[in-house]
Amino acid sequence: DVVDVTIPDDGHKILATMVAFLVVSRVSSAYNRFWEARTHLSNLLKSCRQLSIHASAFSRDDRSGGADEWRLMMSKRLLRLLIAAVAVIEDPSTTINLLHNTTKQTQAKLMKDPMELVTYVHAAISLQKKYLKEPFIIHKEMKLHQYALNFTDSYHELTKFSATPYPFPTAQMTRIFLFVWMYSLPFALVHEANEPFSLLVVTFFITYGFFGLEFVSIELDDPFGDDPNDMELKKLSRVVLDGMKADLECPFVVDGLKDRVSFSDDM
């Protein structure tokens, strides 16, 4: 005897609307999450570089030993701050430990906490009064402090991506509905079908489209992972690190033109 395992497509059409809504909503949320993370990362790197540029520009006319010592101190503290921030953002477990204080904070761990290191940057900015022959006017000093505050804001926004993954219930419900709908789709299409070949083609493209969108969402869920599509934090930060070294460790003035040589040219 032949058993008819096909099903009417009426209920399947209703379920298709829900599946499409869940899948598209998830892709849209993951996409917005990815680009929000990229925006905050750009702001973090920009704030760090702008701080070094302005610190160098504001003190460019001071060639005293104290000014060189202050610029070197700013350079070291900014480099350590950015390296620590990138290390924390890349490692979700470290982010959670720092945010929720789940482990005992030793002195060594505190020196790897960006929120602790940024206080040293603020302190270095304030110490310009001690090292420079002509201390900055208050507007210039506050400008540097503001860049450090912008860095802190961007860092806090980035930590939420590491410490707060995409809501599991939403992802789970989307995948359950998607798998049930996709695996029952051939039975609904065959119910009143006359051409098996056309059904194979339609089923293939529908499966490719819906499963493809789900895999896109999975790729975008974690912007700071190790996948090829994730953001290359180390490469992006390396450009800023090299720039900060050039800004603060080897300023150069040529005939009154405020310019700098690159770090490689000065070696």
mmCIF file of C-alpha atoms in Angstrom, residues 57-261:
data_model
loop_
_atom_site.group_PDB
_atom_site.id
_atom_site.type_symbol
_atom_site.label_atom_id
_atom_site.label_comp_id
_atom_site.label_asym_id
_atom_site.label_seq_id
_atom_site.Cartn_x
_atom_site.Cartn_y
_atom_site.Cartn_z
ATOM 1 C CA ALA A 57 50.552 69.635 18.667
ATOM 2 C CA PHE A 58 49.919 71.575 21.880
ATOM 3 C CA SER A 59 53.486 70.930 23.124
ATOM 4 C CA ARG A 60 55.319 71.087 19.791
ATOM 5 C CA ASP A 61 57.166 74.333 20.565
ATOM 6 C CA ASP A 62 58.507 73.117 23.890
ATOM 7 C CA ARG A 63 61.883 71.419 23.291
ATOM 8 C CA SER A 64 62.865 71.123 26.925
ATOM 9 C CA GLY A 65 63.798 67.861 28.568
ATOM 10 C CA GLY A 66 60.698 68.044 30.713
ATOM 11 C CA ALA A 67 58.454 68.300 27.651
ATOM 12 C CA ASP A 68 60.144 65.291 26.044
ATOM 13 C CA GLU A 69 59.678 63.340 29.267
ATOM 14 C CA TRP A 70 55.983 64.293 29.388
ATOM 15 C CA ARG A 71 55.388 63.284 25.766
ATOM 16 C CA LEU A 72 57.147 59.966 26.376
ATOM 17 C CA MET A 73 55.015 59.373 29.472
ATOM 18 C CA MET A 74 51.835 60.132 27.522
ATOM 19 C CA SER A 75 52.948 57.798 24.746
ATOM 20 C CA LYS A 76 53.633 54.879 27.087
ATOM 21 C CA ARG A 77 50.367 55.283 28.966
ATOM 22 C CA LEU A 78 48.281 55.610 25.818
ATOM 23 C CA LEU A 79 49.930 52.571 24.239
ATOM 24 C CA ARG A 80 49.347 50.492 27.359
ATOM 25 C CA LEU A 81 45.731 51.689 27.539
ATOM 26 C CA LEU A 82 44.894 50.792 23.949
ATOM 27 C CA ILE A 83 46.638 47.394 24.121
ATOM 28 C CA ALA A 84 44.738 46.539 27.312
ATOM 29 C CA ALA A 85 41.399 47.658 25.852
ATOM 30 C CA VAL A 86 41.842 45.516 22.733
ATOM 31 C CA ALA A 87 42.819 42.493 24.850
ATOM 32 C CA VAL A 88 39.705 42.858 27.012
ATOM 33 C CA ILE A 89 37.320 43.352 24.085
ATOM 34 C CA GLU A 90 38.673 40.269 22.299
ATOM 35 C CA ASP A 91 38.171 37.998 25.326
ATOM 36 C CA PRO A 92 34.547 37.790 26.609
ATOM 37 C CA SER A 93 35.596 35.998 29.808
ATOM 38 C CA THR A 94 38.001 38.811 30.711
ATOM 39 C CA THR A 95 35.326 41.385 29.967
ATOM 40 C CA ILE A 96 32.833 39.666 32.258
ATOM 41 C CA ASN A 97 35.414 39.304 35.043
ATOM 42 C CA LEU A 98 36.248 42.999 34.920
ATOM 43 C CA LEU A 99 32.664 44.225 34.640
ATOM 44 C CA HIS A 100 31.203 41.942 37.312
ATOM 45 C CA ASN A 101 34.327 41.696 39.501
ATOM 46 C CA THR A 102 34.058 37.899 39.595
ATOM 47 C CA THR A 103 37.721 37.410 40.539
ATOM 48 C CA LYS A 104 39.924 39.012 43.143
ATOM 49 C CA GLN A 105 41.583 42.113 41.732
ATOM 50 C CA THR A 106 45.334 41.947 42.273
ATOM 51 C CA GLN A 107 47.705 44.757 41.418
ATOM 52 C CA ALA A 108 48.808 42.924 38.272
ATOM 53 C CA LYS A 109 45.205 42.526 37.092
ATOM 54 C CA LEU A 110 44.412 46.150 37.848
ATOM 55 C CA MET A 111 47.255 47.204 35.553
ATOM 56 C CA LYS A 112 45.495 45.338 32.735
ATOM 57 C CA ASP A 113 42.123 46.974 33.411
ATOM 58 C CA PRO A 114 41.488 49.788 30.884
ATOM 59 C CA MET A 115 39.350 51.657 33.413
ATOM 60 C CA GLU A 116 42.296 51.704 35.786
ATOM 61 C CA LEU A 117 44.762 52.646 33.056
ATOM 62 C CA VAL A 118 42.650 55.531 31.777
ATOM 63 C CA THR A 119 43.033 57.207 35.177
ATOM 64 C CA TYR A 120 46.789 57.193 34.580
ATOM 65 C CA VAL A 121 46.221 58.920 31.262
ATOM 66 C CA HIS A 122 44.116 61.609 32.947
ATOM 67 C CA ALA A 123 46.848 61.980 35.561
ATOM 68 C CA ALA A 124 49.509 62.329 32.864
ATOM 69 C CA ILE A 125 47.471 65.070 31.184
ATOM 70 C CA SER A 126 47.249 66.970 34.462
ATOM 71 C CA LEU A 127 50.991 66.565 35.042
ATOM 72 C CA GLN A 128 51.743 68.776 32.039
ATOM 73 C CA LYS A 129 51.841 71.706 34.501
ATOM 74 C CA LYS A 130 54.860 70.107 36.141
ATOM 75 C CA TYR A 131 56.819 69.118 33.026
ATOM 76 C CA LEU A 132 56.193 71.867 30.446
ATOM 77 C CA LYS A 133 57.875 75.264 30.514
ATOM 78 C CA GLU A 134 54.590 76.897 29.512
ATOM 79 C CA PRO A 135 51.656 74.841 30.810
ATOM 80 C CA PHE A 136 48.581 74.507 28.621
ATOM 81 C CA ILE A 137 45.729 76.904 29.050
ATOM 82 C CA ILE A 138 42.717 75.265 30.631
ATOM 83 C CA HIS A 139 40.886 74.863 27.297
ATOM 84 C CA LYS A 140 43.691 72.781 25.822
ATOM 85 C CA GLU A 141 43.963 70.595 28.908
ATOM 86 C CA MET A 142 40.204 70.019 28.955
ATOM 87 C CA LYS A 143 40.361 69.109 25.266
ATOM 88 C CA LEU A 144 42.773 66.281 26.089
ATOM 89 C CA HIS A 145 40.637 65.141 29.010
ATOM 90 C CA GLN A 146 37.591 65.080 26.727
ATOM 91 C CA TYR A 147 39.309 62.731 24.294
ATOM 92 C CA ALA A 148 40.103 60.414 27.199
ATOM 93 C CA LEU A 149 36.448 60.563 28.254
ATOM 94 C CA ASN A 150 35.361 59.753 24.689
ATOM 95 C CA PHE A 151 37.676 56.741 24.774
ATOM 96 C CA THR A 152 36.042 55.565 28.007
ATOM 97 C CA ASP A 153 32.540 55.938 26.549
ATOM 98 C CA SER A 154 33.433 53.936 23.445
ATOM 99 C CA TYR A 155 35.159 51.262 25.537
ATOM 100 C CA HIS A 156 32.067 50.781 27.688
ATOM 101 C CA GLU A 157 29.877 50.498 24.600
ATOM 102 C CA LEU A 158 32.194 47.862 23.121
ATOM 103 C CA THR A 159 32.292 45.753 26.273
ATOM 104 C CA LYS A 160 28.568 45.108 26.037
ATOM 105 C CA PHE A 161 29.118 43.214 22.769
ATOM 106 C CA SER A 162 31.584 40.877 24.464
ATOM 107 C CA ALA A 163 29.695 40.526 27.735
ATOM 108 C CA THR A 164 26.158 40.417 26.290
ATOM 109 C CA PRO A 165 25.664 37.951 23.408
ATOM 110 C CA TYR A 166 22.608 37.876 21.171
ATOM 111 C CA PRO A 167 19.568 36.730 23.268
ATOM 112 C CA PHE A 168 19.554 32.930 23.201
ATOM 113 C CA PRO A 169 15.736 32.460 23.423
ATOM 114 C CA THR A 170 15.207 34.574 20.309
ATOM 115 C CA ALA A 171 17.880 32.719 18.348
ATOM 116 C CA GLN A 172 16.596 29.349 19.562
ATOM 117 C CA MET A 173 12.968 30.086 18.649
ATOM 118 C CA THR A 174 13.990 31.310 15.202
ATOM 119 C CA ARG A 175 16.003 28.160 14.477
ATOM 120 C CA ILE A 176 13.278 25.795 15.730
ATOM 121 C CA PHE A 177 10.606 27.390 13.540
ATOM 122 C CA LEU A 178 13.025 27.549 10.611
ATOM 123 C CA PHE A 179 14.047 23.888 10.817
ATOM 124 C CA VAL A 180 10.461 22.641 11.283
ATOM 125 C CA TRP A 181 9.241 24.756 8.387
ATOM 126 C CA MET A 182 12.109 23.853 6.053
ATOM 127 C CA TYR A 183 11.964 20.097 6.695
ATOM 128 C CA SER A 184 8.181 20.029 6.213
ATOM 129 C CA LEU A 185 8.310 22.220 3.094
ATOM 130 C CA PRO A 186 8.791 19.373 0.566
ATOM 131 C CA PHE A 187 5.760 17.524 1.962
ATOM 132 C CA ALA A 188 3.609 20.617 1.505
ATOM 133 C CA LEU A 189 4.872 21.341 -2.013
ATOM 134 C CA VAL A 190 4.430 17.767 -3.208
ATOM 135 C CA HIS A 191 0.805 17.653 -2.020
ATOM 136 C CA GLU A 192 -0.548 19.191 -5.238
ATOM 137 C CA ALA A 193 2.556 19.053 -7.421
ATOM 138 C CA ASN A 194 2.646 17.903 -11.040
ATOM 139 C CA GLU A 195 6.311 18.505 -11.973
ATOM 140 C CA PRO A 196 8.863 16.998 -9.560
ATOM 141 C CA PHE A 197 11.824 18.770 -11.245
ATOM 142 C CA SER A 198 10.434 22.258 -10.612
ATOM 143 C CA LEU A 199 9.845 21.323 -6.961
ATOM 144 C CA LEU A 200 13.489 20.351 -6.563
ATOM 145 C CA VAL A 201 14.632 23.710 -7.922
ATOM 146 C CA VAL A 202 12.176 25.696 -5.783
ATOM 147 C CA THR A 203 13.049 23.743 -2.645
ATOM 148 C CA PHE A 204 16.775 24.229 -3.230
ATOM 149 C CA PHE A 205 16.579 28.019 -3.578
ATOM 150 C CA ILE A 206 14.178 28.439 -0.661
ATOM 151 C CA THR A 207 16.438 26.331 1.559
ATOM 152 C CA TYR A 208 19.535 28.168 0.362
ATOM 153 C CA GLY A 209 17.939 31.551 1.016
ATOM 154 C CA PHE A 210 16.555 30.926 4.511
ATOM 155 C CA PHE A 211 19.478 28.870 5.802
ATOM 156 C CA GLY A 212 21.885 31.348 4.224
ATOM 157 C CA LEU A 213 20.309 34.223 6.129
ATOM 158 C CA GLU A 214 20.536 32.256 9.371
ATOM 159 C CA PHE A 215 24.226 31.533 8.808
ATOM 160 C CA VAL A 216 24.810 35.215 8.029
ATOM 161 C CA SER A 217 23.269 36.062 11.394
ATOM 162 C CA ILE A 218 25.544 33.574 13.129
ATOM 163 C CA GLU A 219 28.602 35.145 11.469
ATOM 164 C CA LEU A 220 27.572 38.673 12.518
ATOM 165 C CA ASP A 221 26.604 37.781 16.099
ATOM 166 C CA ASP A 222 30.175 38.043 17.416
ATOM 167 C CA PRO A 223 31.992 40.970 15.745
ATOM 168 C CA PHE A 224 35.241 40.329 17.648
ATOM 169 C CA GLY A 225 35.801 36.614 17.122
ATOM 170 C CA ASP A 226 38.402 34.781 15.067
ATOM 171 C CA ASP A 227 36.319 34.172 11.935
ATOM 172 C CA PRO A 228 37.418 35.675 8.589
ATOM 173 C CA ASN A 229 34.428 38.050 8.615
ATOM 174 C CA ASP A 230 35.121 39.414 12.107
ATOM 175 C CA MET A 231 36.815 42.731 12.752
ATOM 176 C CA GLU A 232 40.592 42.583 12.815
ATOM 177 C CA LEU A 233 41.129 44.393 16.096
ATOM 178 C CA LYS A 234 44.858 43.830 16.255
ATOM 179 C CA LYS A 235 45.535 45.120 12.733
ATOM 180 C CA LEU A 236 43.307 48.161 13.192
ATOM 181 C CA SER A 237 44.845 48.992 16.562
ATOM 182 C CA ARG A 238 48.380 48.451 15.220
ATOM 183 C CA VAL A 239 47.934 51.364 12.818
ATOM 184 C CA VAL A 240 46.878 53.619 15.700
ATOM 185 C CA LEU A 241 49.682 52.370 17.938
ATOM 186 C CA ASP A 242 52.289 53.191 15.296
ATOM 187 C CA GLY A 243 50.698 56.592 14.771
ATOM 188 C CA MET A 244 50.781 57.418 18.481
ATOM 189 C CA LYS A 245 54.446 56.500 18.645
ATOM 190 C CA ALA A 246 55.146 58.881 15.784
ATOM 191 C CA ASP A 247 53.016 61.625 17.340
ATOM 192 C CA LEU A 248 54.539 61.702 20.794
ATOM 193 C CA GLU A 249 58.003 60.164 20.560
ATOM 194 C CA CYS A 250 59.461 61.975 17.554
ATOM 195 C CA PRO A 251 57.860 65.372 16.805
ATOM 196 C CA PHE A 252 59.640 67.340 14.103
ATOM 197 C CA VAL A 253 59.535 70.981 12.999
ATOM 198 C CA VAL A 254 60.827 72.196 9.636
ATOM 199 C CA ASP A 255 61.211 75.937 9.020
ATOM 200 C CA GLY A 256 58.188 76.835 11.065
ATOM 201 C CA LEU A 257 55.987 74.257 9.344
ATOM 202 C CA LYS A 258 54.368 72.028 11.942
ATOM 203 C CA ASP A 259 55.084 68.580 10.626
ATOM 204 C CA ARG A 260 56.258 65.185 11.807
ATOM 205 C CA VAL A 261 58.506 62.522 10.469
#
